Short mmCIF file of C-alpha atoms in Angstrom, two decimals:
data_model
loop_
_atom_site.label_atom_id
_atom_site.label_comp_id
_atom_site.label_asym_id
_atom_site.label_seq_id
_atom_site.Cartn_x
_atom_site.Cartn_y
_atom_site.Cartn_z
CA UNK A 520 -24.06 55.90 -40.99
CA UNK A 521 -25.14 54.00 -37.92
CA UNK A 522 -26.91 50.78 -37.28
CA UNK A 523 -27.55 47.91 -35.39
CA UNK A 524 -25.06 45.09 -35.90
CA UNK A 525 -24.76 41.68 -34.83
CA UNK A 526 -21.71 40.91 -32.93
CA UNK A 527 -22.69 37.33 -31.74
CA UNK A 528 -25.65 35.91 -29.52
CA UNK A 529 -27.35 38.62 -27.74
CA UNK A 530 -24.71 40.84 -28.29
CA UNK A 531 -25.56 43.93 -30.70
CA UNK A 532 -23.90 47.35 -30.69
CA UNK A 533 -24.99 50.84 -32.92
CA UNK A 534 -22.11 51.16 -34.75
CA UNK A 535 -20.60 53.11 -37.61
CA UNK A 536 -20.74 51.01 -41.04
CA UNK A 537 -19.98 52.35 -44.46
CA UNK A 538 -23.02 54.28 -45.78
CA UNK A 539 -25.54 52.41 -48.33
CA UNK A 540 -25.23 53.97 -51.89
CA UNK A 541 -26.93 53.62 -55.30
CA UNK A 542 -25.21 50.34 -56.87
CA UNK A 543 -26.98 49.83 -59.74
CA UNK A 544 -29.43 52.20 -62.01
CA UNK A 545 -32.64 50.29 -60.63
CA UNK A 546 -31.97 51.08 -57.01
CA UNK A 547 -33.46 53.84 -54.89
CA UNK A 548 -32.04 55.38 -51.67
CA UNK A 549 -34.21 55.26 -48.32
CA UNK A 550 -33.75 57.25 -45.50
CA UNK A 551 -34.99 55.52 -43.00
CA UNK A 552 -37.73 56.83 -40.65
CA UNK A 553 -39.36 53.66 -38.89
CA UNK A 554 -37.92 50.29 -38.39
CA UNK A 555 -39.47 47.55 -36.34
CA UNK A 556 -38.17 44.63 -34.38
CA UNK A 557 -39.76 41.76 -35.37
CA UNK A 558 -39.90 38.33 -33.28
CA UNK A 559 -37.87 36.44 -36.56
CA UNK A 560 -35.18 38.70 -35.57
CA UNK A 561 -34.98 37.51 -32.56
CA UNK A 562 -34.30 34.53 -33.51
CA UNK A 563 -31.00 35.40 -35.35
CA UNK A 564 -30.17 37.71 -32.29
CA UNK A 565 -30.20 34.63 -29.70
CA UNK A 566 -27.76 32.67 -31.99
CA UNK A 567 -30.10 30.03 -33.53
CA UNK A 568 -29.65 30.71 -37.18
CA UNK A 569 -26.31 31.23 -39.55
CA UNK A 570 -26.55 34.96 -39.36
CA UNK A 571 -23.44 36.30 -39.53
CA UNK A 572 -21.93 38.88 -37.35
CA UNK A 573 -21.24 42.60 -38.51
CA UNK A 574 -24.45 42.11 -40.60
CA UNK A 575 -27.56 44.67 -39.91
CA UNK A 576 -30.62 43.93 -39.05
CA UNK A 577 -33.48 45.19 -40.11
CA UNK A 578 -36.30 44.08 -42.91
CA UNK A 579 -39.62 45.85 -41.32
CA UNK A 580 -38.78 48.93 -43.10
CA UNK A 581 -40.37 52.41 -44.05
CA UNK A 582 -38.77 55.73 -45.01
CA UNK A 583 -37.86 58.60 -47.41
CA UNK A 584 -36.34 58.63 -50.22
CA UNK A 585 -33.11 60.45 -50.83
CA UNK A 586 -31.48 59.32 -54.63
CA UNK A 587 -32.75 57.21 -57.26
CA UNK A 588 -31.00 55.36 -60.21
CA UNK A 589 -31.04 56.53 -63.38
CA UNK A 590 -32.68 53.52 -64.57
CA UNK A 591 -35.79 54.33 -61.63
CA UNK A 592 -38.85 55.86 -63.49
CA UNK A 593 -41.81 55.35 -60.96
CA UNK A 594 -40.79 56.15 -57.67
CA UNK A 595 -39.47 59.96 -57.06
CA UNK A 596 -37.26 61.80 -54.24
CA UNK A 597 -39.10 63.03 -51.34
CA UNK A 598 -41.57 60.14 -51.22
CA UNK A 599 -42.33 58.18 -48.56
CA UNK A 600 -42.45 54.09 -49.11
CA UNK A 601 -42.25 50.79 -47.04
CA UNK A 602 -40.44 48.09 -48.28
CA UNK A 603 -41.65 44.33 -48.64
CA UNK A 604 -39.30 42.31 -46.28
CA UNK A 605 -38.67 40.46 -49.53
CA UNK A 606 -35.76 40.88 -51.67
CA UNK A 607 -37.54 40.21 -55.27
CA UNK A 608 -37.09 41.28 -58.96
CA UNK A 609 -40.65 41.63 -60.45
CA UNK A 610 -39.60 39.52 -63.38
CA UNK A 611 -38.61 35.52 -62.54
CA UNK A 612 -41.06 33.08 -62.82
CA UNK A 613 -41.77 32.80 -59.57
CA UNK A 614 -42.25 36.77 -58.62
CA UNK A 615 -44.58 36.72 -62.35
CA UNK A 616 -46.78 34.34 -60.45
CA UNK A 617 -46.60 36.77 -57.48
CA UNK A 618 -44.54 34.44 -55.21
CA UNK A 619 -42.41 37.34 -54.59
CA UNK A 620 -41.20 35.48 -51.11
CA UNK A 621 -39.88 33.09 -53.80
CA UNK A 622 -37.85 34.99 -56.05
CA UNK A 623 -35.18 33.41 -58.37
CA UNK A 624 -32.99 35.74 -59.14
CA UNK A 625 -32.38 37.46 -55.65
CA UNK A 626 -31.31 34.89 -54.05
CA UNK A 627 -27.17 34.37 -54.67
CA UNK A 628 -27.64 30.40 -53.47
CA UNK A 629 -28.98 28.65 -56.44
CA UNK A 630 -30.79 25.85 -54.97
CA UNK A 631 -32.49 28.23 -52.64
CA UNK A 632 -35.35 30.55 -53.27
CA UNK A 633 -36.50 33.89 -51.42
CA UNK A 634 -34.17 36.65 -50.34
CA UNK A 635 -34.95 39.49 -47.54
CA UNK A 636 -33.33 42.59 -46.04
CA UNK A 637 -30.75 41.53 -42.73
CA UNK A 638 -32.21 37.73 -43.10
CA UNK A 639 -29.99 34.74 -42.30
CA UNK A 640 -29.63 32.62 -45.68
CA UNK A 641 -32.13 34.98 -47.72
CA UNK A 642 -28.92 37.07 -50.02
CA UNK A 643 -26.66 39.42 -48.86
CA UNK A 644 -28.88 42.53 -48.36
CA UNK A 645 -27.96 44.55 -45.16
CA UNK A 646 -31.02 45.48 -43.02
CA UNK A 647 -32.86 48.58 -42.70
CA UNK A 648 -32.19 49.02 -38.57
CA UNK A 649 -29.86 52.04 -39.64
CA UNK A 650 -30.02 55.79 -41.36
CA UNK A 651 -30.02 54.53 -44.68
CA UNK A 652 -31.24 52.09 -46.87
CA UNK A 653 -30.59 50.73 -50.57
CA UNK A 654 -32.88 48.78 -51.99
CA UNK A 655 -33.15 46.97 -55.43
CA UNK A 656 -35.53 47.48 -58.05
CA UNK A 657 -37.07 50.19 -56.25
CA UNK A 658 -39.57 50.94 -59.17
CA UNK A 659 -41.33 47.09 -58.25
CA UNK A 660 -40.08 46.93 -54.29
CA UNK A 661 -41.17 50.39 -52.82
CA UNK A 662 -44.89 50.69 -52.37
CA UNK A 663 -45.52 54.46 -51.84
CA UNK A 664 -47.78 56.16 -49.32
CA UNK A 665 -49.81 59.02 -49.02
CA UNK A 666 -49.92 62.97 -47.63
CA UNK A 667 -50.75 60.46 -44.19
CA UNK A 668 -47.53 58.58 -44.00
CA UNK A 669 -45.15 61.09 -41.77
CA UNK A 670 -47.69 61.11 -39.22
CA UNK A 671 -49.00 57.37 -39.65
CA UNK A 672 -45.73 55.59 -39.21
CA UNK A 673 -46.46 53.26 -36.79
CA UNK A 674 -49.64 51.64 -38.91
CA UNK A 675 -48.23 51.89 -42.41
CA UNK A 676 -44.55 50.69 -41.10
CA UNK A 677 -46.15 47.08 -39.97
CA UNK A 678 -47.24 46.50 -43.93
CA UNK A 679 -43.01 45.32 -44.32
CA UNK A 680 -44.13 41.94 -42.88
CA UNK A 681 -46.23 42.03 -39.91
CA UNK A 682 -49.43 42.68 -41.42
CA UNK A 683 -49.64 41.11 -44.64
CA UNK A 684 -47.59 38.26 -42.77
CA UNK A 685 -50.60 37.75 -40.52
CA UNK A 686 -52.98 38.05 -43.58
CA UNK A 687 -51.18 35.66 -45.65
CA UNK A 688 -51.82 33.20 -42.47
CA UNK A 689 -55.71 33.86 -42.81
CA UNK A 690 -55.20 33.27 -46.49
CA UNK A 691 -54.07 30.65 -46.48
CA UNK A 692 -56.34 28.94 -43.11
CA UNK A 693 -59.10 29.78 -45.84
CA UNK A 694 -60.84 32.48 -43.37
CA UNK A 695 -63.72 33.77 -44.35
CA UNK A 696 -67.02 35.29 -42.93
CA UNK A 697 -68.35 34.08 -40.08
CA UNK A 698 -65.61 31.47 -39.28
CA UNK A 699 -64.42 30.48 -36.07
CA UNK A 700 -60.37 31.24 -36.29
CA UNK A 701 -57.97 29.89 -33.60
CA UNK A 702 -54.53 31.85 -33.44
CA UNK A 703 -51.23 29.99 -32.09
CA UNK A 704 -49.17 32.78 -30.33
CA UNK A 705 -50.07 36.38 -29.59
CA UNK A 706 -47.00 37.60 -30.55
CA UNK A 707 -46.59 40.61 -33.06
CA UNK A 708 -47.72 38.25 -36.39
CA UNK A 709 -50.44 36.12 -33.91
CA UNK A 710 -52.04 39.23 -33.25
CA UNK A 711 -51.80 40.52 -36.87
CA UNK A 712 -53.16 37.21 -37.79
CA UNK A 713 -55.82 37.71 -35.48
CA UNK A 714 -56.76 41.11 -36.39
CA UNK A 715 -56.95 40.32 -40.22
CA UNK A 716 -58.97 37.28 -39.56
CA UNK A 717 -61.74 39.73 -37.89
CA UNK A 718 -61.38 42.15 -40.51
CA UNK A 719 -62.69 39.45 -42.76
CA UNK A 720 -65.45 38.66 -40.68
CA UNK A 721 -64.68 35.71 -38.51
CA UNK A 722 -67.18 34.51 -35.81
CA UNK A 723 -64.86 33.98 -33.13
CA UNK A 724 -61.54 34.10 -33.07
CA UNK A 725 -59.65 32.86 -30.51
CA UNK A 726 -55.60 33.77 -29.74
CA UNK A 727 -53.50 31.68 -27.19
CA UNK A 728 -50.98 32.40 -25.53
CA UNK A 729 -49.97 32.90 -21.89
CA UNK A 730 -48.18 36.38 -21.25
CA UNK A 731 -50.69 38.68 -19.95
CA UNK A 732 -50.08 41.89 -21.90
CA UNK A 733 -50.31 39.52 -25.04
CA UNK A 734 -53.66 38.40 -24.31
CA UNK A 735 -54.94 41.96 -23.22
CA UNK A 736 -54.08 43.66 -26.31
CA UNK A 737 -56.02 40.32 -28.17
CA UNK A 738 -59.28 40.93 -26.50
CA UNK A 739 -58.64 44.45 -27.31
CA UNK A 740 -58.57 44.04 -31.03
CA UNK A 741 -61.79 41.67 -30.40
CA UNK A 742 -60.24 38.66 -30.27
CA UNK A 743 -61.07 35.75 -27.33
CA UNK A 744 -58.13 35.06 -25.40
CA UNK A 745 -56.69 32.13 -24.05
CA UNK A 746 -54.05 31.32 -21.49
CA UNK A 747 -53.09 27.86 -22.31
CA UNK A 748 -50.64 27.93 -18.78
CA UNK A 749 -54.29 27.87 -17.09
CA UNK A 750 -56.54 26.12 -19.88
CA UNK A 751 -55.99 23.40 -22.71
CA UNK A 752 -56.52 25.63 -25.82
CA UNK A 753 -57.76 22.26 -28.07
CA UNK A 754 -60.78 22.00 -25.10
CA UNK A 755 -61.60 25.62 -24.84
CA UNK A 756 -62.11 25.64 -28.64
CA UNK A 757 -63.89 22.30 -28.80
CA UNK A 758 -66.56 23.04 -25.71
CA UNK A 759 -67.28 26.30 -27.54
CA UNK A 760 -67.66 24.38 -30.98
CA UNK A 761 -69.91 21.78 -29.95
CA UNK A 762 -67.02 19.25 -29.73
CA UNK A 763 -65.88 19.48 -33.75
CA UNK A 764 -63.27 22.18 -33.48
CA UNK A 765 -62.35 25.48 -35.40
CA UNK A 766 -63.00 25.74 -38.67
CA UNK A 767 -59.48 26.98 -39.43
CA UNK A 768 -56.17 28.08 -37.57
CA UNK A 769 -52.91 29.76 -37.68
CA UNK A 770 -49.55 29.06 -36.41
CA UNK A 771 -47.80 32.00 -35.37
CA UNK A 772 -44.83 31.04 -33.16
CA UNK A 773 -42.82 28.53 -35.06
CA UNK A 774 -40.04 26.18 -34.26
CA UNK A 775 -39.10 28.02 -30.75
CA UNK A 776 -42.23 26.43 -29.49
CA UNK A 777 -42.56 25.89 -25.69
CA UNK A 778 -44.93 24.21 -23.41
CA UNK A 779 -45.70 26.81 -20.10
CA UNK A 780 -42.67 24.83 -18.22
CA UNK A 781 -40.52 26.14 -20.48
CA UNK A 782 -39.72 22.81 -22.33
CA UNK A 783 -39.17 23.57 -26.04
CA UNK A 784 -41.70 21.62 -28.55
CA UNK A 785 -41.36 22.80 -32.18
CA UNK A 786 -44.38 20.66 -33.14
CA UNK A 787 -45.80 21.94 -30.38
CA UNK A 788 -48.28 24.39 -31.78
CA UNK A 789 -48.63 22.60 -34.96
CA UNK A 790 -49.78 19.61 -33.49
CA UNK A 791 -52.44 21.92 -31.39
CA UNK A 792 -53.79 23.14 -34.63
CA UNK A 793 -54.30 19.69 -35.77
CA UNK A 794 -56.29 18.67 -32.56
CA UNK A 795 -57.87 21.87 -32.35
CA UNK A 796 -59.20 22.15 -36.23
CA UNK A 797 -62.04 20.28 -37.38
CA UNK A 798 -61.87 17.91 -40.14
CA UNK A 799 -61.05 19.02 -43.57
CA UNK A 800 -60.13 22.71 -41.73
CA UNK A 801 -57.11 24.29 -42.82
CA UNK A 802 -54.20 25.69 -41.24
CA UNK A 803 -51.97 28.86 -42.58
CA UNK A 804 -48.35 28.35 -40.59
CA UNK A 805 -46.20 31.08 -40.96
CA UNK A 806 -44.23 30.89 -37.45
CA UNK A 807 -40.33 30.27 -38.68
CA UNK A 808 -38.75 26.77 -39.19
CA UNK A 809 -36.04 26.47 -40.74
CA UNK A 810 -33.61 23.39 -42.24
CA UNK A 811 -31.11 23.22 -38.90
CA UNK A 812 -30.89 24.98 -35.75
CA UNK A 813 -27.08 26.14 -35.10
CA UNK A 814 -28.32 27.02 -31.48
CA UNK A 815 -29.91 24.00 -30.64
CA UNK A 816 -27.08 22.49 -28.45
CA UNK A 817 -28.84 19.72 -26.69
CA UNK A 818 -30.87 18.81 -29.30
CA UNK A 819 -27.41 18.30 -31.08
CA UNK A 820 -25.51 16.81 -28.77
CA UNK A 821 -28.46 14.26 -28.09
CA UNK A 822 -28.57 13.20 -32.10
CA UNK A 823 -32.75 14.99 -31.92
CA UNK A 824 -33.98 15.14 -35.36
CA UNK A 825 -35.24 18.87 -34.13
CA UNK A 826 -31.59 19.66 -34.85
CA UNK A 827 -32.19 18.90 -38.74
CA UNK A 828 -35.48 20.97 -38.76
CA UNK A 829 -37.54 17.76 -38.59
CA UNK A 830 -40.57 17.68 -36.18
CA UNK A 831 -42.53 14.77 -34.74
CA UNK A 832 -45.86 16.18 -35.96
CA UNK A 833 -49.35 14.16 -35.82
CA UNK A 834 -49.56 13.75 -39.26
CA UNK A 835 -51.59 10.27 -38.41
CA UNK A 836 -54.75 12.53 -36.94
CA UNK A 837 -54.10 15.39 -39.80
CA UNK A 838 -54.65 12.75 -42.23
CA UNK A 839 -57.23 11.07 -40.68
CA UNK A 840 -59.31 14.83 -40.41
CA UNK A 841 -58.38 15.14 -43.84
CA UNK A 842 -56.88 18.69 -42.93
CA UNK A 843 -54.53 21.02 -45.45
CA UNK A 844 -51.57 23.06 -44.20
CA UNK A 845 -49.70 25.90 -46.06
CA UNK A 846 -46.67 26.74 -45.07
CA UNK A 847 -43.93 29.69 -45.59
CA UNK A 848 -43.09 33.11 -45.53
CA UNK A 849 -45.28 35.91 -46.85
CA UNK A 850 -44.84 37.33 -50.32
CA UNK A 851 -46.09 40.65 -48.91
CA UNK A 852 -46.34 42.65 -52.57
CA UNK A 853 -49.57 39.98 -52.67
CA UNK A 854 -51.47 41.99 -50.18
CA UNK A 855 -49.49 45.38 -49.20
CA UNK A 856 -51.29 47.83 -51.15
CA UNK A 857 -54.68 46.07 -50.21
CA UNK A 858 -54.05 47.02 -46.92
CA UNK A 859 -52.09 50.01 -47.25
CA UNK A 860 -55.71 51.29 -48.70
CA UNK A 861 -57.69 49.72 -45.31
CA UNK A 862 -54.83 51.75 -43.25
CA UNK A 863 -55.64 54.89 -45.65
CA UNK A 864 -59.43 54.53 -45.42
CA UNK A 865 -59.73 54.24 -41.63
CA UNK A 866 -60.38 50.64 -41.83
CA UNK A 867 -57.33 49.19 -40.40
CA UNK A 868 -55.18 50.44 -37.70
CA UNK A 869 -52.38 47.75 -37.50
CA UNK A 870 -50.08 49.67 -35.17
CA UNK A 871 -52.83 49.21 -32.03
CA UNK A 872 -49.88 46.42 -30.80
CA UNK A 873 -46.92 48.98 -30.56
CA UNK A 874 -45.92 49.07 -26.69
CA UNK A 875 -42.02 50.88 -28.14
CA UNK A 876 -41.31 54.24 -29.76
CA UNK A 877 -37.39 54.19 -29.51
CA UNK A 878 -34.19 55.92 -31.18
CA UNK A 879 -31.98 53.50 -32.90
CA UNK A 880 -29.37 54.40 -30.27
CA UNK A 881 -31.66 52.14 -27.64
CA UNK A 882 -31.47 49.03 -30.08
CA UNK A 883 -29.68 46.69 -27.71
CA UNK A 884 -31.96 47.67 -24.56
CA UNK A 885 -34.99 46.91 -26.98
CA UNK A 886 -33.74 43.80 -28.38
CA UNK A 887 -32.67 42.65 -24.37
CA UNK A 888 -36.46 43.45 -23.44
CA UNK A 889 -38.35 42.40 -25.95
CA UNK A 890 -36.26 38.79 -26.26
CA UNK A 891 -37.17 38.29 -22.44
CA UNK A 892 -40.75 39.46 -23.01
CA UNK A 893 -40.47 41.84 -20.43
CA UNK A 894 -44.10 43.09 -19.55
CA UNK A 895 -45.63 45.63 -22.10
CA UNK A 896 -42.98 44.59 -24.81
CA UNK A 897 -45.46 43.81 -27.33
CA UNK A 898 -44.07 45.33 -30.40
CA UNK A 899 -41.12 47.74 -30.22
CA UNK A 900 -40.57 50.70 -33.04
CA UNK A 901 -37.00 52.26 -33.83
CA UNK A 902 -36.58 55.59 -34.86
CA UNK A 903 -32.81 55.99 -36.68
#
């Protein structure tokens, strides 16, 4: 079968691999139809994680499927499904508590917890950027879709990650009607973020970020922009909230934070959000840090604690505004059908933000354009 594999540091190829196959009786078999590139991929694509080469890529997934195990009783051949990013079991302690973006028994390293389709350090799972796709306890892991799903790809494909991702961010910022939301990064999961915090009612909610097609498609899903290359974000929101800040706010960037000079910051956003909240606000991060940074050369070289994952943050002034932060990825089986429904009902329409319809054949130009943020690369879709 084909897919996109990593060969080294911005250097992917389509290549032949050995097809996926039914290992074990609670697996299914997904043909898959839509894949997305998401901006955590990117990451692993530039070189700054321990992904390895001639893995696949791939955990925004959606598709047919084509076999089942014998031990599958739920999910049938010819359905269509999208698959949680997460890797999980349905059965540890922590996927029982429905911390599925914490499963125990996924996840081959035993003092680690979570695993995830073509992830760096989340299990061995290939990812779903090819024709085919197995995936474990497919019974608990596929959610299936409706008569609407061929036709809907582009919406019901984002519920993999983007769109519950984003959710979980509001979640956990506390969001609820009437609030006034501020967004760190109008990226794919900003904007998500952004569009489930006005689904829920916010006030205002503000996005910032400073590539123009970014902010357009933010004011176009209702959202106030803001260009932080021409504005301080933290005054913006303050003047607006009669100097005490947003209620609550989401970091949606993570630890390849930059400042508009191009000087990388990875407490940069955070320590935004802590100016730009009021006190006792809280703040959902789900932008990507992570323990090291293999690609982060100078900070290496120059001993940086950014190097080991640790941040200066302003943890004085969050402390002082008596602010909360939650932090990590999304355990997406938490919200997916939730807003599989909204997408069903008419209520939601998450796949506004695609700029990309592409066969899997144009993976590396994709990946190449949407790594620079070329203009209009806002959210690019592969076809296999």
């Amino acid at each position: 079968m084909k897919a996109v594999v990593y060969q080294g540091p911005e250097d992917i190829a389509v290549t032949d691999v050995p097809d996926a196959r039914i290992e074990d009786p609670n697996d299914i078999l997904v043909r898959i139809t839509t894949t997305n590139i998401c901006g955590s991929d990117l990451h692993m694509y530039e070189g700054r994680t321990s992904f390895e080469t001639g893995r696949t890529f791939g955990h925004e997934n959606m598709g047919e499927v084509v076999e089942v195990g014998d031990a599958v009783r739920k999910v049938k051949v010819g359905e269509y499904v999208v698959l949680p990013f997460n890797v999980s079991c349905g059965f540890c302690k922590n996927c029982e508590r429905g911390l599925t973006n914490y499963c125990l028994t996924m996840q081959p390293e035993p003092s680690f917890a979570g695993a995830a389709f073509g992830f760096a350090d989340m299990g061995p799972y290939q990812g779903g950027q090819a024709e085919l796709l197995r995936v474990p306890h497919g019974d608990f892991m596929a959610l299936r879709l409706g008569e609407d799903a061929a036709e809907r790809q582009t919406d019901y494909v984002m519920l993999a990650d983007i769109f519950p991702t984003g959710y979980h961010a509001t979640e956990m910022a506390g969001v609820k009607p009437g609030d006034q939301t501020v967004i760190m990064g109008g990226g794919p999961v900003g904007l998500m973020a952004a569009y489930s915090a006005i689904l829920k009612g916010a006030g205002r909610v503000w996005v910032v970020d400073r590539h123009p097609d970014r902010l357009a498609l933010a004011a176009k899903i209702g959202a106030i922009p803001i260009d932080d290359s021409a504005q301080d974000p933290v005054e913006v929101v303050k003047d607006a909230t009669l100097g005490l800040g947003a209620d609550n706010g989401c970091e949606c960037v993570g630890y390849q934070a930059h400042d508009p000079q191009g000087n990388e910051d990875a407490g940069l956003t955070l320590n935004t959000l802590i100016d730009a909240v009021r006190f006792t606000g809280k703040i959902g991060c789900v932008g990507v840090f992570v323990p090291s940074d293999p690609g982060g050369r100078e900070k290496q070289r120059a001993g940086e604690l950014e190097a080991e994952g640790k941040l200066a943050l302003d943890f004085g002034l969050m402390w002082f505004k008596g602010q909360t932060i939650g932090t990590g990825q999304c355990p997406v089986k938490k919200y997916n059908r939730a807003l599989r429904d909204l997408i069903a009902g008419g209520r939601a329409h998450p796949g506004i933000i695609v700029s990309h319809e592409l066969p899997l054949d144009k993976a590396p130009e994709a990946y190449r354009n949407f790594d620079r943020r070329e203009k209009g690369w806002t959210k690019v879709v592969l076809h296999p």
